[in-house]
Amino acid sequence: MKQFQTESKRLLELMINSIYTHKEIFLRELISNASDAIDKLAFQSLTNPEVGLDRSDFRIRITADKDARTLTISDNGIGMSAEELEENLGTIAKSGSLEFKQKLADVKADESAESQSASDGSPIDVIGQFGVGFYSAFMVAEKVTVQTKAFGADTAYEWTSSGADGYEIAPCGKLAAGTEITLYLKPDADDENYGEYLESYRLKNLIKKYSDYIRYPIQMDFEHTHTEENGGSHTHVETEIVNSMVPIWQRPKSEVSDEDCEQFYKDKYYESENPLSVIRVSAEGLVSFRAMLFIPAKAPYNYYTRDFQPGLQLYTSGVMVMDKCADLLPECFRFVRGIVDSQDLSLNISREMLQHDRQLRVISQNLEKRVKSELKKLMDENFDDYKKFWNAFGLQLKYGILGDFGAKKELLSDLLLFRSAKEKELIGLQKYVDAMPDGQKYIYYAFGENAEKLPQAEPVLDAGFDVLCLTEDSDEFVMQMLASFSEKELKSVNAEDLGLPDSDSKKEETEKLEAEHKELLEFVQTSLGDSVAAVKISEKLKSAPVCLSTQGYVTLEMERYFKSLPSSEGPPMKAERVLELNAEHKEFAALKTAYGSDRDKAARYAKLLYFQSILTSGVEIDDPSQYADLISDLVV
Ligand code: ADP
């Protein structure tokens, strides 16, 4: 007897002792595995004549034997080799079970949960949310056998287990490729009637309820009794196809409710939360296809890592040809999940060919438009949901703007959100532009969570113009890439010319002041050495004494961004810092007085002002101890 891997054993015990009220889902799980196995062989049959089966030959059979108390689910799919049996049924497999395992670890501490009711977040409840697959059979069976023969193999094998003790694998006499799973149902107890899973009508209802969309026929035998004219009767057996076989994405919109789609999503992707949107596409034309796409409400835990595999499931004429076809969507929408089904794709597709398929591009362009307009609609009509989306995938959209040299910026710019300093809330660029008062020429942005507190933003806000707060390292590049929106140029509040209504008169005034204080400004510059590239009288400061701005291409934010990168070639990129002084401020007056009487003191004031400018712009101070010394000098 072989032992189950630890997690598998734990999952199994959970199943065996389950008091979960929806044990019936075991049938859905086994049928879905059977369908997946057929998918795999059907795919091979497209290119491999040795499969010897037509699409119409594939089927799943459900047989109940009341005398033996067994229920059998058999398929003529790909089957499993001895190694696969070992690997797939001895350990928790990938996909859904893995996520389940993680969920399980979360609730593991709560051992008593098994005795709780099913609806209070206990592990049992998790069963309903996740596809836990094969092991769910042990909710209703005391013993399970799996006879299976891998396509192309010579030997078939039987896997047997009566639960957590372990399992055995031995050769068996199964002739055709495929898998046959037999459940030996548990004895009925006071509160549980397992015998119901031997009743044809009950099985039929379950299949209708959970597996109607399975694209292969699910066959069952039904007994029909005819009464004859002479009063006698005879019974004959007829095989029926119980499911309608039309997958949900192929059914007319009028027949499938939003709830149906959401349930399908949750079952298929093992999600507990509804998607934010369901997009249904039925396209005719150059390439005809149907698609059902979902916008998830949260990002998978590995979404922003290399492990995440984007892509839509691709079907051609009802056969699944690819599980994750990334070419069906642009990179910027890689969070979208779903299915594309087209009869127009060449049937003997290989992965390589797919990548170059012109038809795929047509589909992808169409889907890109649909996803875009769906997101826009969500933004306009259900902003709370859109914010959820933005939290999960906003960063992806920003990357999308930066990628491909800005090729997608038109597509994505009106989907971006930024915090508005005025509204103190996320807003889109269109909303910003719509609210621009007369006389505002630019869209202003500043760096920081609360731009309203930045000295540089003050004149803009005072002029009655809103400022967008940038918080992410990449935001600066996003703004540079966009350059403008709706014909309005984007402008940093650090820009030299802010284009405010009083800019011209201010400029003149500032020039005068600069001439007047030329000597003092030069003195400050010399005192600060090469920390700053220039010192000047500010045009924009109102209540703050100083601010730091930059000249040239590199901004403070870029400098910080490049500094955060692991290691870059050559010297670090440095911004050319400009110290801007407010000539109206008391501190400036103090500096001037000191310059007249005590040059040492004036030099220290200059340094303090520089530190002040650094602090208010949120940049790190290079030399905190020098700053501390200056303060202490001032106090004593
Ligand atoms: P999941 O289906 O989530 O991967 P399961 O525990 O249901 O997890 O199944 C584990 C694996 O066993 C499957 O991924 C598949 O490879 C294999 N398997 C299960 N049922 C069958 C079947 N009827 N035919 C072939 N392989 C199967």
Tab-separated table of C-alpha atoms and ligand atoms in Angstrom, residues 29-30 32-38 40 73-75 77-80 84-85 87-89 91-98 131-135 146 148 178-181 270, ligand 1:
chain	number	residue	atom	x	y	z
A	29	GLU	CA	-16.028	17.249	-10.544
A	30	LEU	CA	-15.672	13.765	-12.000
A	32	SER	CA	-15.435	17.767	-15.600
A	33	ASN	CA	-12.256	15.678	-15.295
A	34	ALA	CA	-13.660	13.257	-17.859
A	35	SER	CA	-14.409	16.128	-20.214
A	36	ASP	CA	-10.882	17.515	-19.811
A	37	ALA	CA	-9.449	14.094	-20.574
A	38	ILE	CA	-11.545	13.880	-23.733
A	40	LYS	CA	-6.887	16.196	-24.665
A	73	ILE	CA	-18.230	7.352	-14.576
A	74	SER	CA	-16.362	6.363	-17.681
A	75	ASP	CA	-14.817	8.329	-20.503
A	77	GLY	CA	-10.438	10.299	-23.244
A	78	ILE	CA	-6.678	10.346	-22.990
A	79	GLY	CA	-6.378	8.054	-19.934
A	80	MET	CA	-3.410	7.873	-17.600
A	84	GLU	CA	0.399	9.718	-14.192
A	85	LEU	CA	-1.945	7.777	-11.928
A	87	GLU	CA	1.303	11.626	-9.736
A	88	ASN	CA	-2.260	12.798	-10.302
A	89	LEU	CA	-4.134	10.809	-7.710
A	91	THR	CA	-0.630	14.016	-4.727
A	92	ILE	CA	-2.718	17.129	-4.996
A	93	ALA	CA	-2.560	18.203	-8.585
A	94	LYS	CA	-1.972	21.668	-9.902
A	95	SER	CA	-4.798	24.009	-10.908
A	96	GLY	CA	-7.773	24.315	-8.637
A	97	SER	CA	-6.586	21.888	-6.044
A	98	LEU	CA	-3.466	23.918	-5.483
A	131	GLY	CA	-13.128	22.654	-7.662
A	132	VAL	CA	-11.445	20.139	-5.456
A	133	GLY	CA	-11.554	17.532	-8.106
A	134	PHE	CA	-11.149	13.862	-7.860
A	135	TYR	CA	-10.954	13.514	-4.081
A	146	VAL	CA	-9.921	4.034	-11.202
A	148	THR	CA	-7.427	3.681	-16.866
A	178	GLY	CA	-9.860	6.143	-21.317
A	179	THR	CA	-10.783	6.119	-17.679
A	180	GLU	CA	-13.470	4.381	-15.671
A	181	ILE	CA	-14.045	5.519	-12.128
A	270	TYR	CA	-12.284	28.524	-8.738
B	1	ADP	P1	-7.613	18.968	-11.270
B	1	ADP	O1	-8.644	18.425	-12.198
B	1	ADP	O2	-8.030	20.197	-10.571
B	1	ADP	O3	-6.251	19.036	-11.869
B	1	ADP	P2	-8.118	16.490	-9.887
B	1	ADP	O4	-7.739	16.028	-8.513
B	1	ADP	O5	-9.558	16.488	-10.221
B	1	ADP	O6	-7.470	17.905	-10.059
B	1	ADP	O7	-7.390	15.590	-10.935
B	1	ADP	C1	-6.011	15.446	-10.898
B	1	ADP	C2	-5.486	15.060	-12.244
B	1	ADP	O8	-5.806	13.705	-12.534
B	1	ADP	C3	-6.049	15.824	-13.404
B	1	ADP	O9	-5.365	17.058	-13.598
B	1	ADP	C4	-5.838	14.893	-14.575
B	1	ADP	O10	-4.515	14.997	-15.072
B	1	ADP	C5	-5.992	13.531	-13.911
B	1	ADP	N1	-7.326	12.989	-14.147
B	1	ADP	C6	-8.396	13.081	-13.325
B	1	ADP	N2	-9.476	12.468	-13.875
B	1	ADP	C7	-9.055	11.993	-15.074
B	1	ADP	C8	-9.690	11.264	-16.150
B	1	ADP	N3	-11.006	10.930	-16.100
B	1	ADP	N4	-8.947	10.956	-17.229
B	1	ADP	C9	-7.639	11.302	-17.301
B	1	ADP	N5	-6.997	11.989	-16.353
B	1	ADP	C10	-7.695	12.333	-15.246
